[in-house]
mmCIF file of C-alpha atoms in Angstrom:
data_model
loop_
_atom_site.group_PDB
_atom_site.id
_atom_site.type_symbol
_atom_site.label_atom_id
_atom_site.label_comp_id
_atom_site.label_asym_id
_atom_site.label_seq_id
_atom_site.Cartn_x
_atom_site.Cartn_y
_atom_site.Cartn_z
ATOM 1 C CA MET H 1121 57.049 68.854 -88.132
ATOM 2 C CA SER H 1122 53.937 68.876 -90.382
ATOM 3 C CA VAL H 1123 50.529 70.062 -89.316
ATOM 4 C CA ALA H 1124 49.250 66.523 -89.366
ATOM 5 C CA SER H 1125 52.358 65.409 -87.147
ATOM 6 C CA ARG H 1126 51.734 68.212 -84.699
ATOM 7 C CA TYR H 1127 48.049 67.341 -84.414
ATOM 8 C CA ARG H 1128 48.840 63.720 -83.829
ATOM 9 C CA ALA H 1129 51.517 64.425 -81.377
ATOM 10 C CA ALA H 1130 49.136 66.740 -79.488
ATOM 11 C CA TRP H 1131 46.670 63.980 -78.970
ATOM 12 C CA GLU H 1132 49.261 61.440 -78.062
ATOM 13 C CA GLY H 1133 50.588 63.826 -75.400
ATOM 14 C CA PHE H 1134 47.032 64.496 -74.071
ATOM 15 C CA TRP H 1135 46.096 60.872 -73.761
ATOM 16 C CA SER H 1136 49.469 59.827 -72.281
ATOM 17 C CA GLU H 1137 48.724 62.277 -69.497
ATOM 18 C CA ALA H 1138 44.871 61.511 -69.155
ATOM 19 C CA PRO H 1139 43.645 60.027 -65.922
ATOM 20 C CA GLU H 1140 42.457 56.560 -65.926
ATOM 21 C CA GLU H 1141 39.424 57.130 -63.801
ATOM 22 C CA PRO H 1142 35.963 57.488 -65.470
ATOM 23 C CA GLY H 1143 35.006 61.071 -66.082
ATOM 24 C CA GLY H 1144 38.554 62.387 -65.719
ATOM 25 C CA VAL H 1145 38.587 63.831 -69.155
ATOM 26 C CA PHE H 1146 36.348 66.974 -70.227
ATOM 27 C CA TRP H 1147 34.179 65.120 -72.655
ATOM 28 C CA ASP H 1148 34.134 61.663 -71.065
ATOM 29 C CA ALA H 1149 30.699 61.911 -69.702
ATOM 30 C CA ASP H 1150 28.636 58.850 -68.506
ATOM 31 C CA PRO H 1151 27.008 57.201 -71.683
ATOM 32 C CA ARG H 1152 23.675 57.495 -70.091
ATOM 33 C CA VAL H 1153 23.961 61.234 -70.739
ATOM 34 C CA THR H 1154 25.815 61.011 -74.130
ATOM 35 C CA ALA H 1155 25.651 57.969 -76.283
ATOM 36 C CA ALA H 1156 22.285 56.931 -74.784
ATOM 37 C CA LEU H 1157 20.721 60.263 -76.012
ATOM 38 C CA HIS H 1158 22.236 59.791 -79.419
ATOM 39 C CA LEU H 1159 21.246 56.181 -79.596
ATOM 40 C CA ALA H 1160 17.595 57.061 -79.200
ATOM 41 C CA VAL H 1161 17.967 59.407 -82.261
ATOM 42 C CA PHE H 1162 20.085 57.409 -84.586
ATOM 43 C CA GLU H 1163 19.262 53.699 -83.941
ATOM 44 C CA PRO H 1164 15.665 53.854 -85.413
ATOM 45 C CA ARG H 1165 17.123 55.498 -88.447
ATOM 46 C CA LEU H 1166 19.668 52.836 -89.252
ATOM 47 C CA THR H 1167 18.542 50.771 -92.211
ATOM 48 C CA ASP H 1168 20.937 47.887 -91.176
ATOM 49 C CA PRO H 1169 21.732 47.906 -87.565
ATOM 50 C CA GLY H 1170 23.732 44.555 -87.952
ATOM 51 C CA LEU H 1171 26.423 46.170 -89.966
ATOM 52 C CA PRO H 1172 29.707 46.821 -88.057
ATOM 53 C CA LEU H 1173 29.536 50.163 -86.063
ATOM 54 C CA VAL H 1174 32.687 52.409 -86.073
ATOM 55 C CA ASP H 1175 32.933 54.838 -83.206
ATOM 56 C CA LEU H 1176 35.290 57.270 -84.799
ATOM 57 C CA GLY H 1177 37.449 59.203 -82.597
ATOM 58 C CA CYS H 1178 36.682 56.850 -79.739
ATOM 59 C CA GLY H 1179 39.289 58.227 -77.280
ATOM 60 C CA ASN H 1180 39.231 56.042 -74.172
ATOM 61 C CA GLY H 1181 36.284 53.993 -75.328
ATOM 62 C CA THR H 1182 33.674 55.097 -72.759
ATOM 63 C CA GLN H 1183 31.009 55.374 -75.423
ATOM 64 C CA THR H 1184 32.359 52.555 -77.497
ATOM 65 C CA ARG H 1185 31.874 50.082 -74.811
ATOM 66 C CA TYR H 1186 28.198 51.246 -74.245
ATOM 67 C CA LEU H 1187 27.468 50.964 -77.964
ATOM 68 C CA ALA H 1188 29.104 47.369 -77.814
ATOM 69 C CA ASP H 1189 26.480 46.247 -75.492
ATOM 70 C CA ARG H 1190 23.836 47.169 -78.217
ATOM 71 C CA PHE H 1191 25.411 46.310 -81.572
ATOM 72 C CA PRO H 1192 26.958 42.994 -82.672
ATOM 73 C CA HIS H 1193 30.336 44.279 -83.775
ATOM 74 C CA VAL H 1194 31.610 47.735 -82.630
ATOM 75 C CA ILE H 1195 35.137 49.118 -83.617
ATOM 76 C CA GLY H 1196 36.629 51.947 -81.595
ATOM 77 C CA ALA H 1197 38.967 53.926 -84.004
ATOM 78 C CA ASP H 1198 41.307 56.704 -83.062
ATOM 79 C CA LEU H 1199 44.490 58.345 -84.357
ATOM 80 C CA ALA H 1200 46.188 58.306 -80.877
ATOM 81 C CA ALA H 1201 47.706 55.067 -79.790
ATOM 82 C CA ALA H 1202 47.771 56.236 -76.175
ATOM 83 C CA ALA H 1203 43.932 56.830 -76.398
ATOM 84 C CA LEU H 1204 43.479 53.180 -77.520
ATOM 85 C CA ASP H 1205 45.698 52.017 -74.840
ATOM 86 C CA HIS H 1206 43.262 53.590 -72.280
ATOM 87 C CA ALA H 1207 40.293 51.967 -74.253
ATOM 88 C CA ARG H 1208 41.813 48.525 -74.118
ATOM 89 C CA ARG H 1209 42.669 48.691 -70.375
ATOM 90 C CA ALA H 1210 39.116 49.747 -69.684
ATOM 91 C CA ASP H 1211 37.743 46.802 -71.748
ATOM 92 C CA PRO H 1212 39.672 43.739 -70.486
ATOM 93 C CA ALA H 1213 36.742 41.503 -71.747
ATOM 94 C CA GLY H 1214 37.054 42.868 -75.293
ATOM 95 C CA GLN H 1215 33.457 44.053 -75.706
ATOM 96 C CA ALA H 1216 34.632 46.150 -78.587
ATOM 97 C CA THR H 1217 37.750 46.098 -80.919
ATOM 98 C CA TYR H 1218 40.100 48.990 -81.298
ATOM 99 C CA ARG H 1219 41.814 50.251 -84.268
ATOM 100 C CA LEU H 1220 44.540 52.912 -84.883
ATOM 101 C CA LEU H 1221 43.100 55.041 -87.674
ATOM 102 C CA ASP H 1222 43.436 58.523 -89.162
ATOM 103 C CA ALA H 1223 40.358 58.556 -91.270
ATOM 104 C CA ALA H 1224 41.637 61.857 -92.865
ATOM 105 C CA GLU H 1225 44.616 60.039 -94.323
ATOM 106 C CA LYS H 1226 44.085 59.176 -97.731
ATOM 107 C CA GLY H 1227 43.276 55.557 -98.212
ATOM 108 C CA ALA H 1228 43.045 54.663 -94.485
ATOM 109 C CA ALA H 1229 39.308 54.538 -94.397
ATOM 110 C CA GLU H 1230 39.137 52.559 -97.670
ATOM 111 C CA THR H 1231 41.500 49.992 -96.179
ATOM 112 C CA LEU H 1232 39.342 49.596 -93.219
ATOM 113 C CA HIS H 1233 36.217 49.495 -95.335
ATOM 114 C CA ALA H 1234 37.941 46.657 -97.491
ATOM 115 C CA GLU H 1235 38.242 44.601 -94.146
ATOM 116 C CA LEU H 1236 34.743 45.315 -92.725
ATOM 117 C CA GLY H 1237 32.588 45.928 -95.510
ATOM 118 C CA ASP H 1238 29.947 48.530 -95.257
ATOM 119 C CA ALA H 1239 29.591 50.099 -91.768
ATOM 120 C CA ASN H 1240 27.546 52.555 -89.692
ATOM 121 C CA VAL H 1241 29.595 55.316 -88.215
ATOM 122 C CA TYR H 1242 29.217 57.229 -84.928
ATOM 123 C CA MET H 1243 31.258 60.344 -84.490
ATOM 124 C CA ARG H 1244 30.955 62.687 -81.609
ATOM 125 C CA GLY H 1245 32.655 66.094 -81.455
ATOM 126 C CA VAL H 1246 35.642 65.209 -83.710
ATOM 127 C CA LEU H 1247 35.211 67.501 -86.734
ATOM 128 C CA HIS H 1248 35.486 70.801 -84.762
ATOM 129 C CA GLN H 1249 38.812 69.480 -83.210
ATOM 130 C CA CYS H 1250 40.494 68.659 -86.535
ATOM 131 C CA GLU H 1251 42.799 70.980 -88.445
ATOM 132 C CA PRO H 1252 40.603 72.978 -91.107
ATOM 133 C CA THR H 1253 42.428 71.288 -93.996
ATOM 134 C CA ASP H 1254 41.627 67.684 -92.563
ATOM 135 C CA ARG H 1255 37.795 68.365 -92.277
ATOM 136 C CA GLN H 1256 36.769 67.434 -95.755
ATOM 137 C CA PRO H 1257 39.188 64.464 -95.895
ATOM 138 C CA LEU H 1258 37.776 63.191 -92.715
ATOM 139 C CA VAL H 1259 34.230 63.365 -94.034
ATOM 140 C CA ASP H 1260 35.330 61.615 -97.087
ATOM 141 C CA GLY H 1261 36.848 58.962 -94.866
ATOM 142 C CA ILE H 1262 33.387 58.600 -93.246
ATOM 143 C CA ALA H 1263 31.717 58.139 -96.725
ATOM 144 C CA ALA H 1264 34.221 55.460 -97.595
ATOM 145 C CA LEU H 1265 33.444 53.526 -94.420
ATOM 146 C CA LEU H 1266 29.700 53.762 -95.078
ATOM 147 C CA GLY H 1267 29.718 52.292 -98.565
ATOM 148 C CA GLU H 1268 26.298 51.933 -99.981
ATOM 149 C CA ARG H 1269 24.424 50.648 -96.975
ATOM 150 C CA GLY H 1270 25.842 52.348 -93.897
ATOM 151 C CA ARG H 1271 24.699 55.464 -92.225
ATOM 152 C CA ALA H 1272 26.616 58.098 -90.302
ATOM 153 C CA PHE H 1273 25.382 59.837 -87.062
ATOM 154 C CA VAL H 1274 27.649 63.058 -86.628
ATOM 155 C CA VAL H 1275 27.413 65.242 -83.576
ATOM 156 C CA GLU H 1276 29.423 68.573 -83.484
ATOM 157 C CA LEU H 1277 29.523 71.656 -81.333
ATOM 158 C CA SER H 1278 27.255 74.400 -82.760
ATOM 159 C CA GLU H 1279 28.422 77.951 -83.159
ATOM 160 C CA ALA H 1280 26.616 78.812 -79.931
ATOM 161 C CA ALA H 1281 29.110 76.770 -78.033
ATOM 162 C CA ARG H 1282 32.007 78.979 -78.956
ATOM 163 C CA PRO H 1283 31.137 81.749 -76.388
ATOM 164 C CA VAL H 1284 30.545 79.162 -73.603
ATOM 165 C CA LEU H 1285 34.057 77.684 -74.285
ATOM 166 C CA GLY H 1286 35.550 81.207 -74.531
ATOM 167 C CA ALA H 1287 34.263 82.347 -71.229
ATOM 168 C CA LEU H 1288 35.425 79.090 -69.598
ATOM 169 C CA ALA H 1289 38.949 79.408 -70.940
ATOM 170 C CA GLN H 1290 39.280 83.146 -70.202
ATOM 171 C CA ASN H 1291 37.936 82.766 -66.591
ATOM 172 C CA PRO H 1292 40.198 85.093 -64.250
ATOM 173 C CA ALA H 1293 40.558 82.170 -61.850
ATOM 174 C CA GLY H 1294 41.781 79.895 -64.829
ATOM 175 C CA PRO H 1295 39.971 77.437 -67.119
ATOM 176 C CA PRO H 1296 38.228 74.461 -65.346
ATOM 177 C CA PRO H 1297 40.728 71.746 -64.318
ATOM 178 C CA LYS H 1298 39.590 69.300 -66.984
ATOM 179 C CA LEU H 1299 39.664 71.910 -69.695
ATOM 180 C CA GLU H 1300 43.039 73.069 -68.960
ATOM 181 C CA PRO H 1301 45.098 70.088 -70.376
ATOM 182 C CA ILE H 1302 43.108 70.464 -73.676
ATOM 183 C CA LEU H 1303 44.186 73.906 -74.088
ATOM 184 C CA ARG H 1304 47.792 73.194 -72.894
ATOM 185 C CA HIS H 1305 48.239 70.541 -75.563
ATOM 186 C CA GLY H 1306 47.016 72.892 -78.238
ATOM 187 C CA ILE H 1307 43.888 70.909 -79.144
ATOM 188 C CA ALA H 1308 41.348 73.484 -78.140
ATOM 189 C CA PRO H 1309 38.144 72.999 -80.140
ATOM 190 C CA GLY H 1310 38.264 75.071 -83.327
ATOM 191 C CA GLU H 1311 35.361 76.776 -84.880
ATOM 192 C CA VAL H 1312 33.134 75.108 -87.418
ATOM 193 C CA ALA H 1313 30.208 77.041 -88.967
ATOM 194 C CA ASP H 1314 26.901 75.289 -88.485
ATOM 195 C CA ASP H 1315 26.185 75.334 -92.186
ATOM 196 C CA ALA H 1316 29.661 73.944 -93.043
ATOM 197 C CA VAL H 1317 28.983 70.446 -91.691
ATOM 198 C CA PRO H 1318 26.221 69.348 -93.986
ATOM 199 C CA GLU H 1319 28.274 70.894 -96.934
ATOM 200 C CA TYR H 1320 31.134 68.702 -95.902
ATOM 201 C CA LEU H 1321 28.831 65.741 -96.073
ATOM 202 C CA ARG H 1322 27.222 66.683 -99.378
ATOM 203 C CA THR H 1323 30.733 67.191 -100.979
ATOM 204 C CA ALA H 1324 31.564 63.643 -99.696
ATOM 205 C CA GLY H 1325 28.584 62.321 -101.774
ATOM 206 C CA LEU H 1326 26.254 61.975 -98.706
ATOM 207 C CA THR H 1327 22.755 63.074 -98.280
ATOM 208 C CA VAL H 1328 21.656 64.478 -94.892
ATOM 209 C CA LEU H 1329 18.525 62.497 -93.864
ATOM 210 C CA ALA H 1330 17.743 64.130 -90.510
ATOM 211 C CA SER H 1331 19.167 66.733 -88.182
ATOM 212 C CA GLY H 1332 18.516 68.275 -84.816
ATOM 213 C CA GLU H 1333 19.994 69.748 -81.629
ATOM 214 C CA LEU H 1334 21.135 68.118 -78.377
ATOM 215 C CA PRO H 1335 23.437 69.290 -75.601
ATOM 216 C CA LEU H 1336 26.978 67.771 -75.545
ATOM 217 C CA THR H 1337 27.318 66.928 -71.935
ATOM 218 C CA THR H 1338 30.747 67.340 -70.281
ATOM 219 C CA THR H 1339 32.121 66.016 -67.133
ATOM 220 C CA GLU H 1340 32.964 69.632 -65.768
ATOM 221 C CA PHE H 1341 30.999 71.947 -63.605
ATOM 222 C CA THR H 1342 30.658 75.692 -63.116
ATOM 223 C CA PRO H 1343 31.681 77.294 -59.911
ATOM 224 C CA GLU H 1344 28.094 77.268 -58.997
ATOM 225 C CA GLY H 1345 27.964 73.527 -59.406
ATOM 226 C CA THR H 1346 25.992 73.309 -62.611
ATOM 227 C CA ARG H 1347 27.111 70.497 -65.034
ATOM 228 C CA ILE H 1348 28.578 72.230 -68.293
ATOM 229 C CA GLU H 1349 26.621 71.400 -71.356
ATOM 230 C CA LEU H 1350 27.681 72.681 -74.750
ATOM 231 C CA PRO H 1351 25.128 73.381 -77.580
ATOM 232 C CA SER H 1352 25.625 70.824 -80.353
ATOM 233 C CA LYS H 1353 23.988 69.621 -83.622
ATOM 234 C CA TRP H 1354 23.553 66.247 -84.818
ATOM 235 C CA LEU H 1355 22.994 65.054 -88.543
ATOM 236 C CA MET H 1356 22.242 61.628 -89.888
ATOM 237 C CA ALA H 1357 23.753 60.977 -93.356
ATOM 238 C CA ALA H 1358 23.854 58.229 -96.045
ATOM 239 C CA ARG H 1359 25.208 57.638 -99.483
ATOM 240 C CA ALA H 1360 23.306 59.986 -101.932
ATOM 241 C CA GLY H 1361 20.946 58.212 -104.256
#
């Protein structure tokens, strides 16, 4: 089985077992403490908010549905069909549309761009979960979706998150219940250097327009009852020139 096939199979297995209830997945926090914080940063920086918005790596669509209340055409895209099954069941009114997409696969993003035209992209915590060899192709895919007019808002765990996750995973009592299935399916977050993300964007022909730091809120709590927040960095990017 290839690396890409193992990666896809891991996500299919994870989402096939994932609970339906809101907040049942480690990163599936209420949009009011996730997408809403991001929206306040990226919406004012969009040159054309009327473009389609692609929520790349949408998972079960919690953030997608929130964004669909605020933009005219939102597409939740994920490489796991089981994730999209969750998203569609949670969205019976069809606020958003959902698309099976591996943006790191050559030509896949170009095909979607041919259908949608230029699009804005929202991506939260996807790059660090990719296989290292897929990271640049994924960002190249983002560039293809943007075209000339779109802008991308990318949020990734910072290097400072690694010791936090390591401590949780190695707790003598075992990892938190919502982190355990991630580790068990072999999709534990990888390490992406802070300075690697803007370099991926530049290599894809994109210019970083703005950047900053925000916590990436989870649905899990420490034994003391404190919500676990992971340090993260955000970047806003658009086609160079």
